[in-house]
mmCIF file of C-alpha atoms in Angstrom:
data_model
loop_
_atom_site.group_PDB
_atom_site.id
_atom_site.type_symbol
_atom_site.label_atom_id
_atom_site.label_comp_id
_atom_site.label_asym_id
_atom_site.label_seq_id
_atom_site.Cartn_x
_atom_site.Cartn_y
_atom_site.Cartn_z
ATOM 1 C CA MET J 1 9.037 20.035 -6.741
ATOM 2 C CA SER J 2 5.315 20.646 -6.152
ATOM 3 C CA ILE J 3 3.044 18.031 -4.555
ATOM 4 C CA ARG J 4 1.229 17.677 -7.895
ATOM 5 C CA SER J 5 4.531 16.931 -9.654
ATOM 6 C CA LEU J 6 5.388 14.453 -6.928
ATOM 7 C CA ILE J 7 2.041 12.706 -7.370
ATOM 8 C CA VAL J 8 2.470 12.522 -11.136
ATOM 9 C CA ALA J 9 5.991 11.148 -10.704
ATOM 10 C CA ALA J 10 4.749 8.567 -8.188
ATOM 11 C CA ALA J 11 1.975 7.492 -10.548
ATOM 12 C CA VAL J 12 4.415 7.040 -13.423
ATOM 13 C CA LEU J 13 6.732 5.100 -11.135
ATOM 14 C CA ALA J 14 3.881 2.880 -9.993
ATOM 15 C CA ALA J 15 2.859 2.140 -13.542
ATOM 16 C CA THR J 16 6.316 1.016 -14.588
ATOM 17 C CA ALA J 17 8.215 -0.044 -11.494
ATOM 18 C CA SER J 18 6.046 -2.916 -10.344
ATOM 19 C CA ALA J 19 6.486 -4.891 -13.543
ATOM 20 C CA GLN J 20 10.175 -4.118 -13.763
ATOM 21 C CA ALA J 21 11.036 -4.511 -10.090
ATOM 22 C CA GLN J 22 10.985 -8.270 -9.846
ATOM 23 C CA SER J 23 13.643 -8.639 -12.507
ATOM 24 C CA ALA J 24 15.622 -5.716 -11.087
ATOM 25 C CA PHE J 25 16.486 -7.213 -7.710
ATOM 26 C CA ALA J 26 20.166 -8.089 -7.585
ATOM 27 C CA LYS J 27 19.718 -9.972 -4.318
ATOM 28 C CA PRO J 28 16.713 -11.396 -2.464
ATOM 29 C CA GLU J 29 17.419 -8.938 0.363
ATOM 30 C CA ASP J 30 16.796 -6.103 -2.107
ATOM 31 C CA ALA J 31 13.315 -7.452 -2.810
ATOM 32 C CA VAL J 32 12.497 -7.485 0.907
ATOM 33 C CA LYS J 33 13.787 -3.918 1.323
ATOM 34 C CA TYR J 34 11.781 -2.831 -1.717
ATOM 35 C CA ARG J 35 8.475 -4.237 -0.480
ATOM 36 C CA GLN J 36 9.052 -2.925 3.050
ATOM 37 C CA ALA J 37 9.882 0.545 1.743
ATOM 38 C CA ALA J 38 6.787 0.587 -0.475
ATOM 39 C CA PHE J 39 4.594 -0.458 2.456
ATOM 40 C CA THR J 40 6.217 2.190 4.674
ATOM 41 C CA VAL J 41 5.472 5.010 2.236
ATOM 42 C CA LEU J 42 1.957 3.702 1.572
ATOM 43 C CA GLY J 43 1.275 3.408 5.300
ATOM 44 C CA ALA J 44 2.598 6.879 6.089
ATOM 45 C CA HIS J 45 0.245 8.531 3.617
ATOM 46 C CA PHE J 46 -2.683 6.275 4.521
ATOM 47 C CA SER J 47 -2.156 7.213 8.189
ATOM 48 C CA ARG J 48 -2.344 10.898 7.342
ATOM 49 C CA ILE J 49 -5.818 10.337 5.921
ATOM 50 C CA GLY J 50 -6.662 8.215 8.947
ATOM 51 C CA ALA J 51 -5.737 11.047 11.292
ATOM 52 C CA MET J 52 -8.278 13.264 9.518
ATOM 53 C CA VAL J 53 -10.933 10.546 9.497
ATOM 54 C CA GLN J 54 -10.454 9.973 13.225
ATOM 55 C CA GLY J 55 -10.564 13.705 13.991
ATOM 56 C CA ARG J 56 -7.015 13.824 15.363
ATOM 57 C CA VAL J 57 -6.230 16.556 12.828
ATOM 58 C CA PRO J 58 -8.635 18.866 10.999
ATOM 59 C CA PHE J 59 -9.981 17.591 7.683
ATOM 60 C CA ASP J 60 -8.131 19.155 4.765
ATOM 61 C CA ALA J 61 -9.663 18.094 1.454
ATOM 62 C CA LYS J 62 -6.544 18.966 -0.553
ATOM 63 C CA ALA J 63 -4.258 17.026 1.803
ATOM 64 C CA ALA J 64 -6.637 14.053 1.699
ATOM 65 C CA GLN J 65 -6.587 14.137 -2.110
ATOM 66 C CA ASP J 66 -2.809 14.403 -2.275
ATOM 67 C CA ASN J 67 -2.265 11.593 0.233
ATOM 68 C CA ALA J 68 -4.838 9.353 -1.445
ATOM 69 C CA ALA J 69 -3.087 9.815 -4.785
ATOM 70 C CA ILE J 70 0.202 8.684 -3.261
ATOM 71 C CA VAL J 71 -1.484 5.706 -1.583
ATOM 72 C CA VAL J 72 -2.937 4.638 -4.931
ATOM 73 C CA ALA J 73 0.414 5.040 -6.669
ATOM 74 C CA MET J 74 2.193 2.992 -4.007
ATOM 75 C CA SER J 75 -0.486 0.289 -3.712
ATOM 76 C CA THR J 76 0.725 -1.741 -6.677
ATOM 77 C CA LEU J 77 4.409 -1.673 -5.825
ATOM 78 C CA PRO J 78 5.066 -3.964 -2.821
ATOM 79 C CA TRP J 79 3.858 -7.148 -4.478
ATOM 80 C CA ALA J 80 6.829 -7.384 -6.832
ATOM 81 C CA GLY J 81 9.018 -7.788 -3.762
ATOM 82 C CA PHE J 82 7.333 -11.032 -2.714
ATOM 83 C CA THR J 83 9.685 -13.183 -4.736
ATOM 84 C CA PRO J 84 10.102 -16.904 -3.988
ATOM 85 C CA ASP J 85 13.760 -16.409 -3.078
ATOM 86 C CA THR J 86 12.740 -14.117 -0.182
ATOM 87 C CA GLN J 87 10.657 -16.763 1.557
ATOM 88 C CA ASN J 88 13.313 -17.738 4.100
ATOM 89 C CA LEU J 89 14.689 -14.262 4.751
ATOM 90 C CA LYS J 90 13.955 -12.397 7.965
ATOM 91 C CA SER J 91 10.844 -10.269 7.632
ATOM 92 C CA ARG J 92 7.447 -9.915 9.238
ATOM 93 C CA THR J 93 5.814 -12.080 6.570
ATOM 94 C CA LYS J 94 4.305 -15.228 8.066
ATOM 95 C CA PRO J 95 5.176 -18.560 6.430
ATOM 96 C CA GLU J 96 1.489 -18.999 5.526
ATOM 97 C CA ALA J 97 1.791 -16.187 2.989
ATOM 98 C CA TRP J 98 4.119 -18.253 0.843
ATOM 99 C CA MET J 99 1.752 -21.235 0.916
ATOM 100 C CA GLU J 100 -1.241 -19.042 0.069
ATOM 101 C CA MET J 101 0.249 -16.540 -2.364
ATOM 102 C CA ASP J 102 -2.899 -16.668 -4.524
ATOM 103 C CA LYS J 103 -4.886 -15.425 -1.506
ATOM 104 C CA VAL J 104 -2.250 -12.787 -0.776
ATOM 105 C CA ARG J 105 -2.487 -11.533 -4.363
ATOM 106 C CA ALA J 106 -6.313 -11.555 -4.203
ATOM 107 C CA GLY J 107 -6.099 -9.488 -1.028
ATOM 108 C CA ALA J 108 -3.703 -7.117 -2.756
ATOM 109 C CA ASP J 109 -6.168 -6.708 -5.605
ATOM 110 C CA LYS J 110 -8.941 -5.884 -3.110
ATOM 111 C CA MET J 111 -6.713 -3.322 -1.436
ATOM 112 C CA VAL J 112 -5.768 -1.691 -4.739
ATOM 113 C CA LYS J 113 -9.468 -1.396 -5.623
ATOM 114 C CA ALA J 114 -10.373 -0.065 -2.179
ATOM 115 C CA VAL J 115 -7.697 2.640 -2.203
ATOM 116 C CA ALA J 116 -8.815 3.696 -5.695
ATOM 117 C CA GLU J 117 -12.301 4.159 -4.227
ATOM 118 C CA LEU J 118 -10.756 6.129 -1.354
ATOM 119 C CA GLN J 119 -9.038 8.370 -3.875
ATOM 120 C CA ALA J 120 -12.333 8.936 -5.699
ATOM 121 C CA ALA J 121 -14.006 9.841 -2.406
ATOM 122 C CA ALA J 122 -11.167 12.193 -1.491
ATOM 123 C CA ARG J 123 -11.625 13.987 -4.796
ATOM 124 C CA THR J 124 -15.191 14.908 -3.738
ATOM 125 C CA GLY J 125 -13.873 16.800 -0.724
ATOM 126 C CA ASN J 126 -16.586 15.159 1.386
ATOM 127 C CA LEU J 127 -15.344 13.919 4.758
ATOM 128 C CA ASP J 128 -18.193 11.423 5.177
ATOM 129 C CA ALA J 129 -17.359 9.804 1.824
ATOM 130 C CA VAL J 130 -13.694 9.669 2.803
ATOM 131 C CA LYS J 131 -14.586 8.103 6.172
ATOM 132 C CA LYS J 132 -16.655 5.363 4.526
ATOM 133 C CA THR J 133 -14.064 4.425 1.927
ATOM 134 C CA PHE J 134 -11.188 4.781 4.387
ATOM 135 C CA GLY J 135 -12.804 2.186 6.626
ATOM 136 C CA GLU J 136 -13.258 -0.190 3.712
ATOM 137 C CA ALA J 137 -9.654 0.275 2.585
ATOM 138 C CA ALA J 138 -8.355 -0.158 6.136
ATOM 139 C CA ALA J 139 -10.300 -3.422 6.405
ATOM 140 C CA THR J 140 -8.462 -4.814 3.379
ATOM 141 C CA CYS J 141 -5.128 -3.919 4.946
ATOM 142 C CA LYS J 142 -6.126 -5.417 8.292
ATOM 143 C CA ALA J 143 -7.298 -8.671 6.717
ATOM 144 C CA CYS J 144 -3.917 -9.255 5.111
ATOM 145 C CA HIS J 145 -1.973 -8.125 8.179
ATOM 146 C CA ASP J 146 -4.018 -10.432 10.417
ATOM 147 C CA ALA J 147 -3.475 -13.424 8.155
ATOM 148 C CA TYR J 148 0.049 -12.904 6.850
ATOM 149 C CA ARG J 149 2.023 -10.430 8.962
ATOM 150 C CA GLU J 150 3.879 -11.224 12.186
#
């Protein structure tokens, strides 16, 4: 399977899975695993862009575009796994998240918008544009992690 096919498949999955996922969890533990897995994949591809932005690996416009597309596709998925029945299960989610779920969702919306802007910048092939939008996207992730992640 080519990277382009993988990206298209991930985008289709993102468009349908998030809405369906909440009702698809057989057990609360499945919801936690789902959200953690989505964050893991998102973070892995975001980190690959970060390595280019930080100069740890050479900038590769195509790789940045491919990774940004996956980040965008994954960005909508984890939120379906924050179901009320997972509140008391072991995870790195702070108790405050459950009391401020509207703020968590607002932060998620900011992150989704920021990674879409990162994807648009990656499509230009311009490292400076990628650096600027990467920093903005990373700030949205950090804000939520600081407030709601152990």
